[in-house]
Amino acid sequence: MQKAFIKQLQRAVTNTGNLLDRGTGTVTLALSISDHRHRADVRFIRATSFKRAWDQVEACLAATPQESWVRIESVQGLQKLPRAEFERQLAQTIRMNYWRLGVSFDTELKTGLLEMEINGQAFFRPSKAHVIGRNRAGMWVDYARLMPYLKQRNGGVSIDVERTPYVWTFTTAGIFTDGNSVYQLETKENCSKGIRVLTDPKAEIASAIDHGETFLIDQLKADGKFIYGYYPPRQRVLSKYNTVRHFSSLYALLEAIQFTGRTADYAKVKLAIEWGLQNATIERDGQLFINDNGELKLGGQALLMLTLSKYQSVTGDESFMPVLKKVFKGVPAFIQSDGKLVHVLNPDLSLKSAYRIIYYEGEVVFGLTRLYELTKDPAVLAQIKQILDYMVQHDYGKYHDHWISYAINEALHVFPDNREYMALGLKNAFDHLKFMEDRQTTYPTLLELLDAAVKMTDLVRASGNEDLLAPYNLVRLRQAWQYRAAYEITSGSYLPEIAMYLYHPAKFIGGSTRGMIISGRASTIVNTSYRG
């Protein structure tokens, strides 16, 4: 690295403060370096002053390529715990991989492990009895996996880490650099801990969308099928496949491409649409459905319409319009005589499940509205109105669902003066606002709800129905919207400062972090958690 840049890093680390541990009279710096292709090489450097510790860091950085990913952190809050207490705290972790502290099995931190190392390789594992949301994780240390790593990293381990009477926990404060920019790492005890503090949110959100599109495109195989997902700590590819999510991923790609302008990627999306139609749909009496492992889902019907409509609107290619018409013909199969929607059918169109998840109603209205905007078909318009009127009559605003927010926002382009739909959409968003403000874990659907709600309030104002907005705090809504956008970037997608601890860091940049949680964010990347 360039000398001037190393000096800049030194100043940035110094500015984090609290470098000296006055309890031991030492400074401990943790240096992590990745070449983008391999897991970060981590070393703990301990000295009696910051200068002495930094001299060792500087020597390492001088031999490090400029473009490397580098984290430099100071160890803080070091606490000695009896092993039984450490194991108790670990077992009480609320969910697998929600452990948020560094750990050492010796007082000098020769066996120190950063939180990111621990979660990036799943050294702490949950009990088989753990059920997310129902009980504590029952986490335990996988020493069989941990010991070979420590031996390789340190060149040997002189103590029996499995039987030390004490364990030391700690937190860190520090910085990250990609060789160009320098970021302070968040120290707040939430899911952004250890992730960059955004300095230019608008540019960084645009970058996240760009990386998200690149990630999704890279997951498309030559035949148009996605690599469904990964478990990065263990270098494992997920084998299952969700055909409904196949289409929601494509919809997300279309939204992203429209933003990035990389229109050459439309050809890959079309190939993937064709794969889905050929391998994941069935036709019954001129009606087309997604067949998801023997289930025909209302949500699948919605996402077919949404994806194909979006593809035609952004490309001008009308080749899927005959398919769209068949998909629309299948919607009434999910509607009972009283107007109620059922959620899952068997392949023979008999009822399998009247209710599965609240998402489906909003999804189908959103998909139908996008279809109507293409076709102006009165039959489609009538179907939209029938479902929305049912939702109004049965107070669907109480569900606080992001797809309902999408649906109402889009429907107001078609029914610009319908005050009942406006009231439904406003209740759906604002009655859930405190939850959206307070939610600490990544929750991209909350951002989706807020994004659609902000646009909806603009439509309400433009329509001359501002009296409906009087009970609500629009400033608070927009503040929550901006907050969740920044939070999802730092906590909901793999940025380099997290990915660098995985088995092939560059592969996961832009991937979603929903699923198994690593460092307060997921370590299973499922392509289809993106929806624009």
Short mmCIF file of C-alpha atoms in Angstrom, two decimals:
data_model
loop_
_atom_site.label_atom_id
_atom_site.label_comp_id
_atom_site.label_asym_id
_atom_site.label_seq_id
_atom_site.Cartn_x
_atom_site.Cartn_y
_atom_site.Cartn_z
CA MET A 1 0.00 0.00 0.00
CA GLN A 2 1.09 3.57 -0.57
CA LYS A 3 2.81 5.25 2.39
CA ALA A 4 0.51 8.25 2.33
CA PHE A 5 -2.52 5.98 2.38
CA ILE A 6 -1.13 3.98 5.31
CA LYS A 7 -0.76 7.27 7.19
CA GLN A 8 -4.39 8.03 6.42
CA LEU A 9 -5.37 4.66 7.86
CA GLN A 10 -3.32 5.37 10.97
CA ARG A 11 -5.17 8.64 11.55
CA ALA A 12 -8.51 6.93 11.03
CA VAL A 13 -7.71 4.21 13.56
CA THR A 14 -6.48 6.79 16.06
CA ASN A 15 -9.74 8.70 15.67
CA THR A 16 -11.74 5.71 16.88
CA GLY A 17 -10.37 6.42 20.38
CA ASN A 18 -10.00 4.19 23.45
CA LEU A 19 -6.97 2.41 22.01
CA LEU A 20 -5.18 1.73 25.31
CA ASP A 21 -6.50 -0.96 27.63
CA ARG A 22 -5.68 0.65 30.96
CA GLY A 23 -6.43 -2.56 32.80
CA THR A 24 -3.48 -4.30 31.15
CA GLY A 25 -1.48 -1.32 29.89
CA THR A 26 -1.53 -2.69 26.35
CA VAL A 27 -2.87 -1.89 22.91
CA THR A 28 -4.24 -4.79 20.86
CA LEU A 29 -4.92 -4.32 17.16
CA ALA A 30 -6.62 -6.92 14.99
CA LEU A 31 -5.55 -6.73 11.35
CA SER A 32 -7.61 -8.53 8.68
CA ILE A 33 -6.50 -8.60 5.04
CA SER A 34 -8.23 -10.26 2.08
CA ASP A 35 -7.28 -10.38 -1.60
CA HIS A 36 -11.00 -10.71 -2.52
CA ARG A 37 -10.54 -14.38 -3.46
CA HIS A 38 -9.62 -15.90 -0.09
CA ARG A 39 -10.81 -15.55 3.48
CA ALA A 40 -9.19 -12.74 5.39
CA ASP A 41 -5.86 -13.45 7.01
CA VAL A 42 -6.29 -12.28 10.62
CA ARG A 43 -3.58 -11.47 13.11
CA PHE A 44 -3.70 -9.97 16.61
CA ILE A 45 -0.90 -7.53 17.41
CA ARG A 46 -0.28 -6.60 21.04
CA ALA A 47 2.15 -4.01 22.37
CA THR A 48 2.64 -1.58 25.24
CA SER A 49 1.81 1.44 23.08
CA PHE A 50 -0.15 2.27 19.96
CA LYS A 51 3.05 3.26 18.13
CA ARG A 52 4.67 -0.12 18.75
CA ALA A 53 1.56 -1.97 17.68
CA TRP A 54 1.13 0.25 14.64
CA ASP A 55 4.73 -0.30 13.52
CA GLN A 56 3.85 -3.98 13.05
CA VAL A 57 0.61 -3.12 11.26
CA GLU A 58 2.44 -0.70 9.00
CA ALA A 59 5.01 -3.34 8.07
CA CYS A 60 2.20 -5.69 7.00
CA LEU A 61 0.36 -3.00 5.04
CA ALA A 62 3.54 -1.97 3.20
CA ALA A 63 3.59 -5.45 1.65
CA THR A 64 -0.15 -5.47 0.94
CA PRO A 65 -1.55 -4.63 -2.54
CA GLN A 66 -3.41 -1.33 -2.61
CA GLU A 67 -6.73 -2.84 -3.73
CA SER A 68 -6.89 -5.34 -0.85
CA TRP A 69 -9.75 -5.32 1.63
CA VAL A 70 -8.40 -4.37 5.04
CA ARG A 71 -9.97 -4.07 8.49
CA ILE A 72 -8.00 -2.63 11.38
CA GLU A 73 -9.67 -2.84 14.79
CA SER A 74 -8.67 -2.16 18.36
CA VAL A 75 -9.75 -4.63 21.01
CA GLN A 76 -11.92 -3.05 23.69
CA GLY A 77 -14.06 -4.11 26.63
CA LEU A 78 -12.02 -7.21 27.38
CA GLN A 79 -13.79 -9.32 30.01
CA LYS A 80 -12.62 -12.49 31.78
CA LEU A 81 -15.37 -15.08 32.26
CA PRO A 82 -15.40 -18.49 33.95
CA ARG A 83 -15.87 -21.06 31.22
CA ALA A 84 -19.24 -22.10 32.61
CA GLU A 85 -20.50 -18.50 32.39
CA PHE A 86 -19.22 -18.12 28.83
CA GLU A 87 -20.96 -21.35 27.83
CA ARG A 88 -24.16 -20.20 29.54
CA GLN A 89 -24.13 -16.90 27.66
CA LEU A 90 -23.42 -18.65 24.40
CA ALA A 91 -26.28 -21.09 24.92
CA GLN A 92 -28.65 -18.22 25.70
CA THR A 93 -28.01 -16.51 22.35
CA ILE A 94 -31.45 -15.83 20.91
CA ARG A 95 -30.76 -17.20 17.42
CA MET A 96 -28.05 -19.15 15.72
CA ASN A 97 -25.05 -16.96 14.87
CA TYR A 98 -26.34 -13.95 16.76
CA TRP A 99 -23.21 -14.00 18.92
CA ARG A 100 -21.76 -10.49 18.70
CA LEU A 101 -18.46 -10.59 20.63
CA GLY A 102 -14.89 -11.55 19.99
CA VAL A 103 -13.57 -14.49 22.02
CA SER A 104 -10.14 -15.57 23.26
CA PHE A 105 -9.10 -18.64 25.21
CA ASP A 106 -6.01 -16.94 26.65
CA THR A 107 -5.37 -13.61 28.32
CA GLU A 108 -2.88 -12.40 25.69
CA LEU A 109 -5.34 -13.00 22.82
CA LYS A 110 -3.04 -15.39 20.98
CA THR A 111 -6.14 -17.49 20.41
CA GLY A 112 -8.32 -14.42 19.88
CA LEU A 113 -11.14 -14.69 17.36
CA LEU A 114 -13.04 -11.74 15.95
CA GLU A 115 -16.80 -11.90 15.87
CA MET A 116 -16.51 -11.88 12.07
CA GLU A 117 -14.15 -14.88 12.09
CA ILE A 118 -16.47 -16.83 14.37
CA ASN A 119 -19.62 -16.22 12.36
CA GLY A 120 -17.87 -16.28 8.98
CA GLN A 121 -16.90 -19.90 9.55
CA ALA A 122 -19.76 -20.99 11.83
CA PHE A 123 -17.46 -21.94 14.71
CA PHE A 124 -20.42 -21.62 17.07
CA ARG A 125 -23.26 -23.98 16.22
CA PRO A 126 -26.87 -24.17 17.44
CA SER A 127 -28.47 -27.02 19.32
CA LYS A 128 -30.47 -29.46 17.22
CA ALA A 129 -33.44 -28.52 19.39
CA HIS A 130 -33.24 -24.86 18.34
CA VAL A 131 -36.30 -23.58 16.52
CA ILE A 132 -36.02 -19.96 15.39
CA GLY A 133 -38.50 -17.79 17.25
CA ARG A 134 -39.43 -20.51 19.74
CA ASN A 135 -36.42 -21.08 21.95
CA ARG A 136 -32.85 -20.04 22.61
CA ALA A 137 -30.18 -21.18 20.21
CA GLY A 138 -28.30 -23.45 22.60
CA MET A 139 -25.08 -22.44 20.83
CA TRP A 140 -21.89 -24.41 21.45
CA VAL A 141 -18.31 -24.19 20.22
CA ASP A 142 -17.38 -26.55 17.39
CA TYR A 143 -13.81 -27.18 18.53
CA ALA A 144 -13.29 -29.82 15.85
CA ARG A 145 -13.63 -27.07 13.28
CA LEU A 146 -12.05 -24.30 15.34
CA MET A 147 -8.77 -25.99 16.24
CA PRO A 148 -7.51 -26.64 12.67
CA TYR A 149 -8.22 -23.01 11.84
CA LEU A 150 -6.29 -21.67 14.82
CA LYS A 151 -3.36 -23.99 14.08
CA GLN A 152 -3.24 -22.83 10.48
CA ARG A 153 -3.65 -19.16 11.35
CA ASN A 154 -1.15 -19.13 14.22
CA GLY A 155 1.24 -21.84 13.08
CA GLY A 156 0.26 -23.88 16.14
CA VAL A 157 -1.69 -23.65 19.40
CA SER A 158 0.10 -24.16 22.72
CA ILE A 159 -2.98 -24.50 24.94
CA ASP A 160 -6.00 -26.78 25.05
CA VAL A 161 -8.67 -24.25 24.13
CA GLU A 162 -11.41 -26.72 24.97
CA ARG A 163 -10.46 -26.94 28.63
CA THR A 164 -9.21 -23.52 29.70
CA PRO A 165 -10.86 -22.48 32.99
CA TYR A 166 -11.52 -18.98 31.67
CA VAL A 167 -12.61 -17.42 28.40
CA TRP A 168 -12.16 -13.76 27.46
CA THR A 169 -14.77 -11.84 25.46
CA PHE A 170 -14.28 -8.46 23.84
CA THR A 171 -15.64 -5.97 21.37
CA THR A 172 -13.79 -3.84 18.81
CA ALA A 173 -13.81 -0.44 17.15
CA GLY A 174 -12.08 0.22 13.88
CA ILE A 175 -12.02 0.96 10.18
CA PHE A 176 -12.30 -0.74 6.81
CA THR A 177 -10.73 0.17 3.48
CA ASP A 178 -10.97 -1.15 -0.05
CA GLY A 179 -7.80 0.70 -1.00
CA ASN A 180 -9.68 3.77 -2.17
CA SER A 181 -12.10 4.85 0.54
CA VAL A 182 -11.76 4.56 4.30
CA TYR A 183 -14.85 3.78 6.39
CA GLN A 184 -15.39 3.94 10.11
CA LEU A 185 -17.05 0.76 11.37
CA GLU A 186 -20.27 1.02 13.36
CA THR A 187 -19.97 0.27 17.08
CA LYS A 188 -23.64 0.49 18.05
CA GLU A 189 -25.04 -2.77 19.38
CA ASN A 190 -27.37 -3.50 16.48
CA CYS A 191 -27.14 -5.44 13.25
CA SER A 192 -24.94 -2.78 11.68
CA LYS A 193 -22.20 -3.34 14.24
CA GLY A 194 -18.89 -3.88 12.48
CA ILE A 195 -20.22 -2.52 9.18
CA ARG A 196 -19.25 0.78 7.57
CA VAL A 197 -20.92 3.99 8.61
CA LEU A 198 -22.39 5.39 5.42
CA THR A 199 -20.90 8.71 4.36
CA ASP A 200 -22.72 9.16 1.04
CA PRO A 201 -25.99 7.19 1.35
CA LYS A 202 -27.33 8.08 -2.09
CA ALA A 203 -24.20 6.88 -3.88
CA GLU A 204 -23.86 3.84 -1.63
CA ILE A 205 -27.47 2.78 -2.20
CA ALA A 206 -26.92 3.09 -5.96
CA SER A 207 -23.79 0.97 -5.60
CA ALA A 208 -25.73 -1.68 -3.66
CA ILE A 209 -28.33 -1.92 -6.42
CA ASP A 210 -25.56 -2.23 -8.99
CA HIS A 211 -23.87 -5.01 -7.01
CA GLY A 212 -27.22 -6.69 -6.41
CA GLU A 213 -27.91 -6.90 -10.12
CA THR A 214 -24.42 -8.21 -10.80
CA PHE A 215 -24.85 -10.87 -8.13
CA LEU A 216 -28.18 -12.07 -9.51
CA ILE A 217 -26.94 -12.14 -13.10
CA ASP A 218 -23.93 -14.16 -11.99
CA GLN A 219 -26.24 -16.75 -10.41
CA LEU A 220 -27.97 -17.47 -13.73
CA LYS A 221 -26.64 -20.61 -15.35
CA ALA A 222 -26.44 -21.14 -19.10
CA ASP A 223 -29.86 -22.82 -19.22
CA GLY A 224 -31.60 -19.92 -17.43
CA LYS A 225 -31.92 -21.57 -14.02
CA PHE A 226 -30.54 -19.86 -10.92
CA ILE A 227 -28.01 -21.17 -8.48
CA TYR A 228 -30.53 -21.00 -5.67
CA GLY A 229 -28.23 -20.09 -2.81
CA TYR A 230 -25.11 -20.69 -0.76
CA TYR A 231 -23.98 -21.44 2.75
CA PRO A 232 -20.71 -19.49 2.61
CA PRO A 233 -19.12 -20.52 5.93
CA ARG A 234 -18.96 -24.14 4.78
CA GLN A 235 -18.53 -23.73 1.01
CA ARG A 236 -21.90 -25.34 0.39
CA VAL A 237 -24.40 -24.74 -2.42
CA LEU A 238 -28.08 -25.13 -1.55
CA SER A 239 -29.77 -27.84 -3.54
CA LYS A 240 -33.46 -26.99 -3.16
CA TYR A 241 -35.33 -24.76 -5.60
CA ASN A 242 -38.38 -22.54 -5.26
CA THR A 243 -39.95 -21.88 -8.64
CA VAL A 244 -42.06 -18.98 -7.39
CA ARG A 245 -38.87 -17.28 -6.23
CA HIS A 246 -37.35 -17.98 -9.63
CA PHE A 247 -39.79 -15.46 -11.08
CA SER A 248 -39.55 -12.98 -8.20
CA SER A 249 -35.77 -12.94 -8.75
CA LEU A 250 -36.33 -12.11 -12.40
CA TYR A 251 -38.69 -9.32 -11.48
CA ALA A 252 -36.02 -7.95 -9.16
CA LEU A 253 -33.46 -8.15 -11.95
CA LEU A 254 -35.72 -6.23 -14.29
CA GLU A 255 -36.17 -3.48 -11.73
CA ALA A 256 -32.41 -3.33 -11.14
CA ILE A 257 -31.51 -3.30 -14.84
CA GLN A 258 -33.90 -0.41 -15.38
CA PHE A 259 -31.90 1.46 -12.74
CA THR A 260 -28.38 0.48 -13.83
CA GLY A 261 -29.03 0.72 -17.56
CA ARG A 262 -27.21 -2.54 -18.35
CA THR A 263 -29.78 -3.50 -20.96
CA ALA A 264 -27.62 -6.28 -22.40
CA ASP A 265 -28.71 -8.31 -19.36
CA TYR A 266 -32.30 -8.43 -20.66
CA ALA A 267 -31.32 -11.33 -22.92
CA LYS A 268 -30.33 -13.42 -19.90
CA VAL A 269 -33.58 -12.54 -18.16
CA LYS A 270 -35.58 -13.64 -21.19
CA LEU A 271 -33.72 -16.97 -21.25
CA ALA A 272 -34.50 -17.42 -17.56
CA ILE A 273 -38.18 -16.60 -18.14
CA GLU A 274 -38.28 -19.24 -20.85
CA TRP A 275 -36.65 -21.77 -18.53
CA GLY A 276 -39.27 -21.06 -15.88
CA LEU A 277 -42.17 -21.35 -18.31
CA GLN A 278 -40.83 -24.62 -19.70
CA ASN A 279 -39.90 -26.25 -16.41
CA ALA A 280 -42.10 -24.76 -13.72
CA THR A 281 -45.60 -24.22 -15.15
CA ILE A 282 -48.62 -26.31 -16.04
CA GLU A 283 -51.63 -25.49 -18.20
CA ARG A 284 -55.22 -26.41 -17.38
CA ASP A 285 -57.98 -25.56 -19.86
CA GLY A 286 -56.15 -22.55 -21.24
CA GLN A 287 -55.08 -21.35 -17.78
CA LEU A 288 -51.39 -21.23 -16.88
CA PHE A 289 -50.02 -21.72 -13.35
CA ILE A 290 -46.65 -22.04 -11.67
CA ASN A 291 -46.33 -25.59 -10.40
CA ASP A 292 -44.27 -25.33 -7.22
CA ASN A 293 -43.69 -28.95 -6.18
CA GLY A 294 -47.31 -29.88 -6.76
CA GLU A 295 -48.77 -26.63 -5.43
CA LEU A 296 -50.41 -23.89 -7.49
CA LYS A 297 -50.08 -20.71 -5.43
CA LEU A 298 -51.93 -17.44 -5.79
CA GLY A 299 -48.59 -15.75 -5.15
CA GLY A 300 -47.11 -17.64 -8.06
CA GLN A 301 -49.90 -16.40 -10.30
CA ALA A 302 -49.16 -12.86 -9.17
CA LEU A 303 -45.42 -13.08 -9.76
CA LEU A 304 -45.87 -14.56 -13.22
CA MET A 305 -48.01 -11.59 -14.18
CA LEU A 306 -45.69 -9.15 -12.48
CA THR A 307 -42.51 -10.51 -14.09
CA LEU A 308 -43.88 -10.91 -17.60
CA SER A 309 -45.58 -7.51 -17.50
CA LYS A 310 -42.41 -5.85 -16.28
CA TYR A 311 -40.35 -7.56 -18.96
CA GLN A 312 -42.65 -6.32 -21.72
CA SER A 313 -42.87 -2.79 -20.32
CA VAL A 314 -39.08 -2.29 -20.14
CA THR A 315 -38.08 -4.14 -23.32
CA GLY A 316 -41.05 -3.61 -25.63
CA ASP A 317 -40.88 -7.34 -26.44
CA GLU A 318 -44.47 -8.64 -26.65
CA SER A 319 -43.57 -12.31 -27.11
CA PHE A 320 -44.93 -13.30 -23.70
CA MET A 321 -48.32 -11.59 -24.05
CA PRO A 322 -50.11 -14.85 -25.02
CA VAL A 323 -48.69 -16.40 -21.86
CA LEU A 324 -49.82 -13.43 -19.78
CA LYS A 325 -53.37 -13.86 -21.00
CA LYS A 326 -53.33 -17.52 -19.93
CA VAL A 327 -51.98 -16.56 -16.52
CA PHE A 328 -54.76 -14.01 -16.09
CA LYS A 329 -57.35 -16.64 -16.98
CA GLY A 330 -56.06 -18.67 -14.04
CA VAL A 331 -56.76 -16.00 -11.41
CA PRO A 332 -60.50 -16.75 -11.00
CA ALA A 333 -59.59 -20.30 -9.94
CA PHE A 334 -58.42 -18.77 -6.66
CA ILE A 335 -61.57 -16.70 -6.04
CA GLN A 336 -64.58 -18.09 -4.19
CA SER A 337 -68.16 -17.07 -4.91
CA ASP A 338 -68.16 -14.58 -1.99
CA GLY A 339 -65.05 -12.86 -3.37
CA LYS A 340 -62.63 -14.38 -0.88
CA LEU A 341 -59.25 -15.43 -2.26
CA VAL A 342 -57.87 -18.88 -1.56
CA HIS A 343 -54.14 -19.37 -1.57
CA VAL A 344 -53.10 -22.83 -2.76
CA LEU A 345 -54.62 -25.27 -5.26
CA ASN A 346 -53.73 -28.80 -6.24
CA PRO A 347 -52.70 -29.44 -9.86
CA ASP A 348 -56.29 -30.57 -10.59
CA LEU A 349 -57.44 -27.11 -9.37
CA SER A 350 -59.06 -28.49 -6.22
CA LEU A 351 -58.45 -26.56 -3.01
CA LYS A 352 -55.34 -27.48 -1.01
CA SER A 353 -55.00 -24.57 1.41
CA ALA A 354 -57.42 -21.69 1.87
CA TYR A 355 -54.73 -19.60 3.56
CA ARG A 356 -50.94 -19.69 3.42
CA ILE A 357 -49.58 -16.15 3.86
CA ILE A 358 -51.05 -12.63 3.70
CA TYR A 359 -48.60 -11.66 0.95
CA TYR A 360 -50.70 -13.28 -1.77
CA GLU A 361 -53.62 -10.83 -1.87
CA GLY A 362 -51.44 -7.79 -2.33
CA GLU A 363 -49.21 -9.60 -4.80
CA VAL A 364 -52.06 -10.54 -7.08
CA VAL A 365 -53.50 -7.00 -7.10
CA PHE A 366 -50.06 -5.61 -7.90
CA GLY A 367 -49.55 -8.12 -10.71
CA LEU A 368 -53.02 -7.53 -12.14
CA THR A 369 -52.55 -3.77 -12.08
CA ARG A 370 -49.27 -3.99 -13.96
CA LEU A 371 -51.00 -6.23 -16.49
CA TYR A 372 -53.86 -3.76 -16.90
CA GLU A 373 -51.42 -0.91 -17.48
CA LEU A 374 -50.11 -2.91 -20.44
CA THR A 375 -53.38 -4.16 -21.91
CA LYS A 376 -56.14 -1.77 -20.76
CA ASP A 377 -58.33 -4.87 -20.72
CA PRO A 378 -61.68 -4.10 -18.95
CA ALA A 379 -61.81 -7.67 -17.62
CA VAL A 380 -58.51 -7.15 -15.83
CA LEU A 381 -59.72 -3.83 -14.42
CA ALA A 382 -62.90 -5.46 -13.13
CA GLN A 383 -60.86 -8.19 -11.44
CA ILE A 384 -58.63 -5.64 -9.71
CA LYS A 385 -61.66 -3.73 -8.43
CA GLN A 386 -63.36 -6.87 -7.16
CA ILE A 387 -60.34 -7.87 -5.07
CA LEU A 388 -59.64 -4.37 -3.78
CA ASP A 389 -63.27 -3.85 -2.77
CA TYR A 390 -63.12 -7.13 -0.84
CA MET A 391 -59.94 -5.96 0.88
CA VAL A 392 -61.61 -2.68 1.87
CA GLN A 393 -64.68 -4.46 3.22
CA HIS A 394 -62.54 -6.80 5.32
CA ASP A 395 -60.10 -4.17 6.65
CA TYR A 396 -56.92 -5.46 5.05
CA GLY A 397 -55.11 -2.37 6.30
CA LYS A 398 -54.70 -4.16 9.62
CA TYR A 399 -52.21 -6.58 8.10
CA HIS A 400 -49.40 -4.04 7.52
CA ASP A 401 -48.13 -5.99 4.51
CA HIS A 402 -45.62 -4.65 2.01
CA TRP A 403 -47.44 -6.20 -0.95
CA ILE A 404 -50.64 -4.40 0.03
CA SER A 405 -48.59 -1.19 0.04
CA TYR A 406 -47.30 -2.00 -3.44
CA ALA A 407 -50.80 -2.89 -4.60
CA ILE A 408 -52.49 0.29 -3.37
CA ASN A 409 -49.71 2.53 -4.69
CA GLU A 410 -50.02 0.96 -8.13
CA ALA A 411 -53.83 0.83 -8.05
CA LEU A 412 -54.03 4.58 -7.41
CA HIS A 413 -52.57 5.08 -10.89
CA VAL A 414 -55.66 3.28 -12.19
CA PHE A 415 -58.19 4.53 -9.61
CA PRO A 416 -56.74 7.97 -8.82
CA ASP A 417 -59.77 9.25 -6.89
CA ASN A 418 -60.78 6.20 -4.86
CA ARG A 419 -60.64 7.37 -1.25
CA GLU A 420 -61.41 3.92 0.17
CA TYR A 421 -58.27 2.48 -1.42
CA MET A 422 -56.27 5.45 -0.17
CA ALA A 423 -57.52 4.98 3.39
CA LEU A 424 -56.69 1.28 3.24
CA GLY A 425 -53.16 1.97 2.06
CA LEU A 426 -52.53 4.66 4.68
CA LYS A 427 -53.68 2.46 7.54
CA ASN A 428 -51.56 -0.41 6.24
CA ALA A 429 -48.43 1.75 6.44
CA PHE A 430 -48.86 4.16 9.34
CA ASP A 431 -50.29 1.79 11.94
CA HIS A 432 -47.05 -0.21 11.63
CA LEU A 433 -44.62 2.71 11.67
CA LYS A 434 -43.20 2.26 15.18
CA PHE A 435 -42.37 -1.38 14.47
CA MET A 436 -40.56 -0.34 11.30
CA GLU A 437 -38.59 2.31 13.18
CA ASP A 438 -37.59 -0.01 16.02
CA ARG A 439 -36.87 -3.25 14.17
CA GLN A 440 -33.18 -4.05 14.61
CA THR A 441 -32.70 -7.06 12.36
CA THR A 442 -32.61 -6.76 8.60
CA TYR A 443 -36.14 -6.70 7.19
CA PRO A 444 -36.22 -5.71 3.51
CA THR A 445 -40.00 -6.03 3.27
CA LEU A 446 -40.30 -3.09 5.68
CA LEU A 447 -38.30 -0.96 3.27
CA GLU A 448 -40.52 -2.13 0.43
CA LEU A 449 -43.62 -1.15 2.40
CA LEU A 450 -42.18 2.27 3.20
CA ASP A 451 -41.02 2.90 -0.35
CA ALA A 452 -44.46 2.20 -1.76
CA ALA A 453 -46.14 4.13 1.07
CA VAL A 454 -44.10 7.28 0.43
CA LYS A 455 -45.03 7.17 -3.26
CA MET A 456 -48.65 6.53 -2.31
CA THR A 457 -48.79 9.59 -0.06
CA ASP A 458 -47.51 11.68 -2.95
CA LEU A 459 -50.34 10.35 -5.12
CA VAL A 460 -52.89 11.13 -2.39
CA ARG A 461 -51.60 14.69 -2.15
CA ALA A 462 -51.60 15.13 -5.92
CA SER A 463 -55.19 13.89 -6.13
CA GLY A 464 -56.51 16.59 -3.83
CA ASN A 465 -57.35 14.20 -1.00
CA GLU A 466 -54.89 15.58 1.53
CA ASP A 467 -57.53 15.51 4.26
CA LEU A 468 -56.94 11.75 4.47
CA LEU A 469 -53.34 12.44 5.45
CA ALA A 470 -54.18 14.74 8.36
CA PRO A 471 -54.06 12.03 11.07
CA TYR A 472 -50.63 10.85 9.93
CA ASN A 473 -47.08 12.13 10.33
CA LEU A 474 -45.57 12.33 6.83
CA VAL A 475 -42.22 13.63 8.09
CA ARG A 476 -41.86 10.61 10.35
CA LEU A 477 -42.76 8.30 7.46
CA ARG A 478 -40.02 9.74 5.26
CA GLN A 479 -37.47 9.62 8.07
CA ALA A 480 -38.25 5.95 8.65
CA TRP A 481 -37.98 5.35 4.89
CA GLN A 482 -34.51 6.89 4.71
CA TYR A 483 -33.37 5.09 7.86
CA ARG A 484 -34.51 1.66 6.65
CA ALA A 485 -32.89 2.21 3.25
CA ALA A 486 -29.49 2.87 4.83
CA TYR A 487 -29.99 0.07 7.36
CA GLU A 488 -30.78 -2.52 4.70
CA ILE A 489 -27.64 -1.59 2.77
CA THR A 490 -25.41 -2.12 5.79
CA SER A 491 -27.27 -5.02 7.40
CA GLY A 492 -29.09 -6.65 4.52
CA SER A 493 -26.44 -7.22 1.86
CA TYR A 494 -22.91 -8.50 1.87
CA LEU A 495 -20.47 -5.64 1.88
CA PRO A 496 -16.74 -6.43 1.62
CA GLU A 497 -16.07 -5.88 5.31
CA ILE A 498 -18.31 -8.89 6.07
CA ALA A 499 -17.78 -10.97 2.93
CA MET A 500 -14.00 -10.95 3.47
CA TYR A 501 -14.42 -13.61 6.18
CA LEU A 502 -16.26 -16.04 3.88
CA TYR A 503 -14.71 -18.75 1.74
CA HIS A 504 -14.74 -16.80 -1.55
CA PRO A 505 -15.43 -13.18 -0.59
CA ALA A 506 -15.90 -11.59 -4.00
CA LYS A 507 -18.56 -14.14 -4.95
CA PHE A 508 -20.97 -12.86 -2.32
CA ILE A 509 -20.77 -9.10 -2.83
CA GLY A 510 -24.28 -7.86 -3.52
CA GLY A 511 -25.92 -11.01 -2.23
CA SER A 512 -28.77 -10.85 0.24
CA THR A 513 -28.09 -11.68 3.87
CA ARG A 514 -31.48 -13.18 4.64
CA GLY A 515 -31.52 -16.68 6.02
CA MET A 516 -28.99 -18.14 8.48
CA ILE A 517 -27.55 -15.24 10.37
CA ILE A 518 -23.89 -14.38 10.37
CA SER A 519 -22.84 -11.53 12.62
CA GLY A 520 -26.39 -10.35 12.94
CA ARG A 521 -26.96 -10.84 9.23
CA ALA A 522 -27.55 -13.92 7.14
CA SER A 523 -25.02 -16.38 5.82
CA THR A 524 -27.38 -18.13 3.45
CA ILE A 525 -27.77 -16.11 0.27
CA VAL A 526 -31.11 -16.80 -1.37
CA ASN A 527 -31.25 -14.96 -4.65
CA THR A 528 -34.89 -14.10 -4.50
CA SER A 529 -34.99 -12.00 -1.39
CA TYR A 530 -34.54 -9.07 -3.77
CA ARG A 531 -37.69 -7.42 -5.04
CA GLY A 532 -36.46 -4.28 -6.74
#
